Amino acid sequence: MIVVGAGLGGLTLAHGLRRAGIDVVVYERDGEAGRPQGISLHVDDRGTSALRACLPPEHAAMAAATTGGPRERTLTLSDVAGELTVVASRPADGAEGRARPGRQTHRPLLRAILLTGLEDSVRFGAEFTRFERRAGGTVRAWFADGRVDTGDVLVGADGIGSAVRRRYLPHVRVTDTGRRMLMGATPLRAAAGLPELIGDSPAVVRVGGTMMVLGVLRFTESPVTARERWLPALRPGAVAGIEDYVMWALPTTRERLGAAGSLPELAGDLHPTLRAVAAEAWPDVTVALRIGTIPPMPAWPAGPVTLLGDAIHLAPGFGGNLAMRDAHRLCEALAEARRGRLDLLDAIGSYEETLRRTSFTSVPAEAGA
């Protein structure tokens, strides 16, 4: 199997395939650090189930040990007589577009956990350029540095700008909504009063035309201690210097982001505590993400090329969960084909039909927290 893209979905799939006895190679255009995608991810039951099913037990335990506390409600904050105050609370139950219950995780650490044990299967600096279906049903893939590989299946797990999708389904286009999400993190020590105010719950505050989404990540277990306990094979640098923090997101527009001279300027209408959070953010993890959409599309004939995650459906804030869920479902389908219980193309077709039916969903603004 050839997987293009070493993000959360591609790496979850690679672990699952290896555990099912299926050979897999992952090609990644970028380096080991990957591309900027935000520092945190709210992992709900979809992501958790996929990790438990696809990862070796010690990897899954490490991932679970380094989440924050349970997030079962979403809070609304307001400035009441100069004090930042919780004015409303609603359940995180997944109903009516609301977030599902879950826990916050440190996305770079989760990716480092997923890379552990796959060192012999991941090829970095390999930009996919094209593929060709071969006689006998195999697929040959070409890469910009001259590498060529052939496999039974080619999986595009390469995100919103998927080169595999552009080659395989050229009629499927990403529409830029004009919305942007500025995401970052600030050391918890610089966010006076916020942990006591919101606990582990995500929170939303709106003042005029400005909105901010917040989430405190206090690690259930120190990443350094968890590595020693659960996954000593994880490279030490993956846990070095990690501390508790506040993840924040500022939904904005392309025009407003371009006109703003600084991050504090974007948060200028907010309470002083929140402006301070923005001002004290770690600059190296602050990233502006483009919010695009991929409309649901008519079914396409199943073949030995398929897609998962943001390469085929976009869900800002929840994309990691859906990518990992896709990986789990695709892994199960391919394992059934390997066991001879399904024809390979029937297995891929079944996976794709489920994907089309369940994965094109709208998400709430607080998804980024």
Tab-separated table of N, CA and C in Angstrom, residues 246-329:
chain	number	residue	atom	x	y	z
A	246	VAL	N	-2.689	27.648	27.154
A	246	VAL	CA	-4.017	27.999	26.665
A	246	VAL	C	-3.964	28.000	25.150
A	247	MET	N	-4.785	27.163	24.534
A	247	MET	CA	-4.941	27.207	23.091
A	247	MET	C	-6.028	28.242	22.798
A	248	TRP	N	-5.815	29.049	21.762
A	248	TRP	CA	-6.817	30.047	21.396
A	248	TRP	C	-6.974	30.101	19.879
A	249	ALA	N	-8.118	30.578	19.449
A	249	ALA	CA	-8.385	30.746	18.025
A	249	ALA	C	-9.198	32.018	17.833
A	250	LEU	N	-8.836	32.778	16.810
A	250	LEU	CA	-9.543	33.994	16.451
A	250	LEU	C	-10.128	33.817	15.055
A	251	PRO	N	-11.405	33.495	14.934
A	251	PRO	CA	-12.012	33.443	13.613
A	251	PRO	C	-12.042	34.852	13.019
A	252	THR	N	-11.657	34.980	11.780
A	252	THR	CA	-11.607	36.287	11.145
A	252	THR	C	-11.851	36.109	9.648
A	253	THR	N	-11.580	37.156	8.900
A	253	THR	CA	-11.745	37.094	7.451
A	253	THR	C	-10.421	37.369	6.768
A	254	ARG	N	-10.342	37.004	5.515
A	254	ARG	CA	-9.139	37.250	4.725
A	254	ARG	C	-8.798	38.738	4.731
A	255	GLU	N	-9.809	39.595	4.575
A	255	GLU	CA	-9.571	41.036	4.498
A	255	GLU	C	-9.102	41.595	5.845
A	256	ARG	N	-9.772	41.175	6.923
A	256	ARG	CA	-9.399	41.704	8.234
A	256	ARG	C	-8.017	41.222	8.646
A	257	LEU	N	-7.705	39.986	8.345
A	257	LEU	CA	-6.388	39.460	8.679
A	257	LEU	C	-5.305	40.220	7.922
A	258	GLY	N	-5.565	40.514	6.655
A	258	GLY	CA	-4.576	41.239	5.864
A	258	GLY	C	-4.383	42.663	6.312
A	259	ALA	N	-5.450	43.278	6.854
A	259	ALA	CA	-5.375	44.677	7.260
A	259	ALA	C	-4.786	44.855	8.653
A	260	ALA	N	-4.845	43.816	9.468
A	260	ALA	CA	-4.371	43.928	10.850
A	260	ALA	C	-2.852	44.051	10.879
A	261	GLY	N	-2.367	44.960	11.699
A	261	GLY	CA	-0.925	45.127	11.801
A	261	GLY	C	-0.272	44.180	12.781
A	262	SER	N	-1.075	43.596	13.697
A	262	SER	CA	-0.508	42.724	14.722
A	262	SER	C	-1.598	41.830	15.281
A	263	LEU	N	-1.175	40.796	15.979
A	263	LEU	CA	-2.130	39.896	16.630
A	263	LEU	C	-2.944	40.618	17.697
A	264	PRO	N	-2.325	41.405	18.586
A	264	PRO	CA	-3.141	42.131	19.573
A	264	PRO	C	-4.183	43.043	18.932
A	265	GLU	N	-3.886	43.563	17.743
A	265	GLU	CA	-4.861	44.407	17.067
A	265	GLU	C	-6.120	43.621	16.711
A	266	LEU	N	-5.965	42.354	16.300
A	266	LEU	CA	-7.125	41.525	15.990
A	266	LEU	C	-7.969	41.266	17.229
A	267	ALA	N	-7.329	41.222	18.396
A	267	ALA	CA	-8.035	40.959	19.657
A	267	ALA	C	-8.347	42.248	20.405
A	268	GLY	N	-8.280	43.385	19.715
A	268	GLY	CA	-8.369	44.679	20.384
A	268	GLY	C	-9.654	44.950	21.124
A	269	ASP	N	-10.782	44.358	20.725
A	269	ASP	CA	-12.073	44.622	21.387
A	269	ASP	C	-12.293	43.770	22.632
A	270	LEU	N	-11.421	42.812	22.869
A	270	LEU	CA	-11.669	41.828	23.918
A	270	LEU	C	-11.221	42.319	25.293
A	271	HIS	N	-11.597	41.559	26.309
A	271	HIS	CA	-11.221	41.849	27.694
A	271	HIS	C	-9.699	41.876	27.810
A	272	PRO	N	-9.127	42.705	28.695
A	272	PRO	CA	-7.665	42.786	28.839
A	272	PRO	C	-6.985	41.444	29.077
A	273	THR	N	-7.635	40.541	29.803
A	273	THR	CA	-7.038	39.212	30.023
A	273	THR	C	-6.838	38.482	28.700
A	274	LEU	N	-7.816	38.583	27.795
A	274	LEU	CA	-7.715	37.893	26.516
A	274	LEU	C	-6.742	38.592	25.584
A	275	ARG	N	-6.665	39.912	25.664
A	275	ARG	CA	-5.656	40.614	24.877
A	275	ARG	C	-4.264	40.224	25.342
A	276	ALA	N	-4.111	40.017	26.652
A	276	ALA	CA	-2.811	39.589	27.174
A	276	ALA	C	-2.461	38.184	26.695
A	277	VAL	N	-3.467	37.316	26.621
A	277	VAL	CA	-3.235	35.969	26.104
A	277	VAL	C	-2.690	36.048	24.682
A	278	ALA	N	-3.286	36.902	23.863
A	278	ALA	CA	-2.819	37.061	22.486
A	278	ALA	C	-1.416	37.657	22.450
A	279	ALA	N	-1.164	38.640	23.303
A	279	ALA	CA	0.136	39.321	23.284
A	279	ALA	C	1.271	38.412	23.730
A	280	GLU	N	0.984	37.450	24.628
A	280	GLU	CA	2.028	36.574	25.172
A	280	GLU	C	2.134	35.238	24.430
A	281	ALA	N	1.484	35.114	23.291
A	281	ALA	CA	1.478	33.846	22.554
A	281	ALA	C	2.862	33.480	22.056
A	282	TRP	N	3.086	32.165	21.960
A	282	TRP	CA	4.323	31.689	21.339
A	282	TRP	C	4.256	31.991	19.837
A	283	PRO	N	5.158	32.803	19.315
A	283	PRO	CA	5.048	33.166	17.893
A	283	PRO	C	5.273	32.003	16.943
A	284	ASP	N	6.069	31.020	17.354
A	284	ASP	CA	6.413	29.943	16.428
A	284	ASP	C	5.295	28.922	16.247
A	285	VAL	N	4.222	29.019	17.043
A	285	VAL	CA	3.104	28.090	16.849
A	285	VAL	C	1.839	28.825	16.430
A	286	THR	N	1.946	30.107	16.136
A	286	THR	CA	0.802	30.876	15.663
A	286	THR	C	0.686	30.704	14.154
A	287	VAL	N	-0.492	30.329	13.694
A	287	VAL	CA	-0.669	30.039	12.280
A	287	VAL	C	-2.058	30.492	11.830
A	288	ALA	N	-2.131	31.028	10.633
A	288	ALA	CA	-3.410	31.416	10.041
A	288	ALA	C	-3.845	30.337	9.071
A	289	LEU	N	-4.989	29.743	9.315
A	289	LEU	CA	-5.490	28.654	8.488
A	289	LEU	C	-6.616	29.151	7.589
A	290	ARG	N	-6.557	28.750	6.334
A	290	ARG	CA	-7.606	29.088	5.379
A	290	ARG	C	-8.776	28.128	5.573
A	291	ILE	N	-9.990	28.654	5.614
A	291	ILE	CA	-11.182	27.827	5.783
A	291	ILE	C	-11.809	27.615	4.399
A	292	GLY	N	-11.733	26.413	3.913
A	292	GLY	CA	-12.305	26.074	2.622
A	292	GLY	C	-13.422	25.066	2.772
A	293	THR	N	-14.098	24.809	1.692
A	293	THR	CA	-15.143	23.784	1.683
A	293	THR	C	-14.982	22.911	0.440
A	294	ILE	N	-15.377	21.663	0.579
A	294	ILE	CA	-15.500	20.760	-0.561
A	294	ILE	C	-16.948	20.294	-0.575
A	295	PRO	N	-17.741	20.731	-1.543
A	295	PRO	CA	-19.151	20.308	-1.559
A	295	PRO	C	-19.258	18.799	-1.734
A	296	PRO	N	-20.301	18.189	-1.162
A	296	PRO	CA	-20.538	16.761	-1.437
A	296	PRO	C	-20.642	16.543	-2.946
A	297	MET	N	-20.049	15.453	-3.401
A	297	MET	CA	-20.015	15.206	-4.843
A	297	MET	C	-20.674	13.874	-5.179
A	298	PRO	N	-21.104	13.714	-6.422
A	298	PRO	CA	-21.688	12.431	-6.824
A	298	PRO	C	-20.683	11.299	-6.643
A	299	ALA	N	-21.203	10.105	-6.493
A	299	ALA	CA	-20.338	8.938	-6.328
A	299	ALA	C	-19.441	8.764	-7.547
A	300	TRP	N	-18.235	8.273	-7.302
A	300	TRP	CA	-17.307	7.954	-8.375
A	300	TRP	C	-17.025	6.458	-8.347
A	301	PRO	N	-16.638	5.869	-9.458
A	301	PRO	CA	-16.385	4.418	-9.476
A	301	PRO	C	-15.214	4.060	-8.565
A	302	ALA	N	-15.378	3.008	-7.799
A	302	ALA	CA	-14.294	2.564	-6.919
A	302	ALA	C	-13.125	2.057	-7.750
A	303	GLY	N	-11.933	2.400	-7.309
A	303	GLY	CA	-10.720	1.946	-7.974
A	303	GLY	C	-9.615	1.769	-6.953
A	304	PRO	N	-8.402	1.506	-7.392
A	304	PRO	CA	-7.301	1.277	-6.462
A	304	PRO	C	-6.685	2.560	-5.917
A	305	VAL	N	-7.351	3.695	-6.151
A	305	VAL	CA	-6.942	4.983	-5.590
A	305	VAL	C	-8.090	5.490	-4.724
A	306	THR	N	-7.783	5.966	-3.524
A	306	THR	CA	-8.831	6.505	-2.662
A	306	THR	C	-8.251	7.627	-1.817
A	307	LEU	N	-9.107	8.248	-1.020
A	307	LEU	CA	-8.742	9.453	-0.272
A	307	LEU	C	-9.307	9.387	1.134
A	308	LEU	N	-8.693	10.157	2.037
A	308	LEU	CA	-9.236	10.260	3.389
A	308	LEU	C	-8.990	11.659	3.944
A	309	GLY	N	-9.748	11.993	4.979
A	309	GLY	CA	-9.544	13.250	5.691
A	309	GLY	C	-9.791	14.472	4.838
A	310	ASP	N	-9.022	15.539	5.119
A	310	ASP	CA	-9.197	16.804	4.426
A	310	ASP	C	-8.913	16.716	2.936
A	311	ALA	N	-8.320	15.647	2.479
A	311	ALA	CA	-8.102	15.485	1.041
A	311	ALA	C	-9.421	15.348	0.284
A	312	ILE	N	-10.503	14.973	0.999
A	312	ILE	CA	-11.778	14.748	0.310
A	312	ILE	C	-12.955	15.419	1.023
A	313	HIS	N	-12.859	15.699	2.314
A	313	HIS	CA	-13.925	16.430	3.019
A	313	HIS	C	-13.279	17.300	4.084
A	314	LEU	N	-13.757	18.513	4.215
A	314	LEU	CA	-13.152	19.473	5.130
A	314	LEU	C	-14.047	19.689	6.341
A	315	ALA	N	-13.429	19.674	7.529
A	315	ALA	CA	-14.165	19.930	8.764
A	315	ALA	C	-13.241	20.688	9.706
A	316	PRO	N	-13.134	22.013	9.558
A	316	PRO	CA	-12.218	22.790	10.402
A	316	PRO	C	-12.450	22.527	11.876
A	317	GLY	N	-11.367	22.248	12.596
A	317	GLY	CA	-11.460	21.964	14.023
A	317	GLY	C	-11.646	20.496	14.338
A	318	PHE	N	-12.431	19.786	13.494
A	318	PHE	CA	-12.665	18.363	13.716
A	318	PHE	C	-11.995	17.500	12.658
A	319	GLY	N	-11.270	18.123	11.741
A	319	GLY	CA	-10.702	17.367	10.631
A	319	GLY	C	-9.816	16.222	11.062
A	320	GLY	N	-9.047	16.422	12.143
A	320	GLY	CA	-8.185	15.344	12.617
A	320	GLY	C	-8.972	14.130	13.058
A	321	ASN	N	-10.098	14.358	13.747
A	321	ASN	CA	-10.943	13.238	14.174
A	321	ASN	C	-11.499	12.476	12.986
A	322	LEU	N	-11.981	13.209	11.978
A	322	LEU	CA	-12.549	12.538	10.822
A	322	LEU	C	-11.482	11.816	10.015
A	323	ALA	N	-10.289	12.407	9.930
A	323	ALA	CA	-9.204	11.731	9.207
A	323	ALA	C	-8.823	10.426	9.894
A	324	MET	N	-8.751	10.446	11.215
A	324	MET	CA	-8.418	9.216	11.936
A	324	MET	C	-9.548	8.199	11.823
A	325	ARG	N	-10.794	8.674	11.855
A	325	ARG	CA	-11.918	7.754	11.670
A	325	ARG	C	-11.887	7.152	10.265
A	326	ASP	N	-11.631	7.981	9.261
A	326	ASP	CA	-11.490	7.464	7.897
A	326	ASP	C	-10.412	6.383	7.842
A	327	ALA	N	-9.278	6.668	8.486
A	327	ALA	CA	-8.170	5.714	8.475
A	327	ALA	C	-8.591	4.378	9.071
A	328	HIS	N	-9.323	4.443	10.178
A	328	HIS	CA	-9.804	3.223	10.824
A	328	HIS	C	-10.733	2.446	9.895
A	329	ARG	N	-11.678	3.147	9.293
A	329	ARG	CA	-12.632	2.480	8.405
A	329	ARG	C	-11.943	1.891	7.174
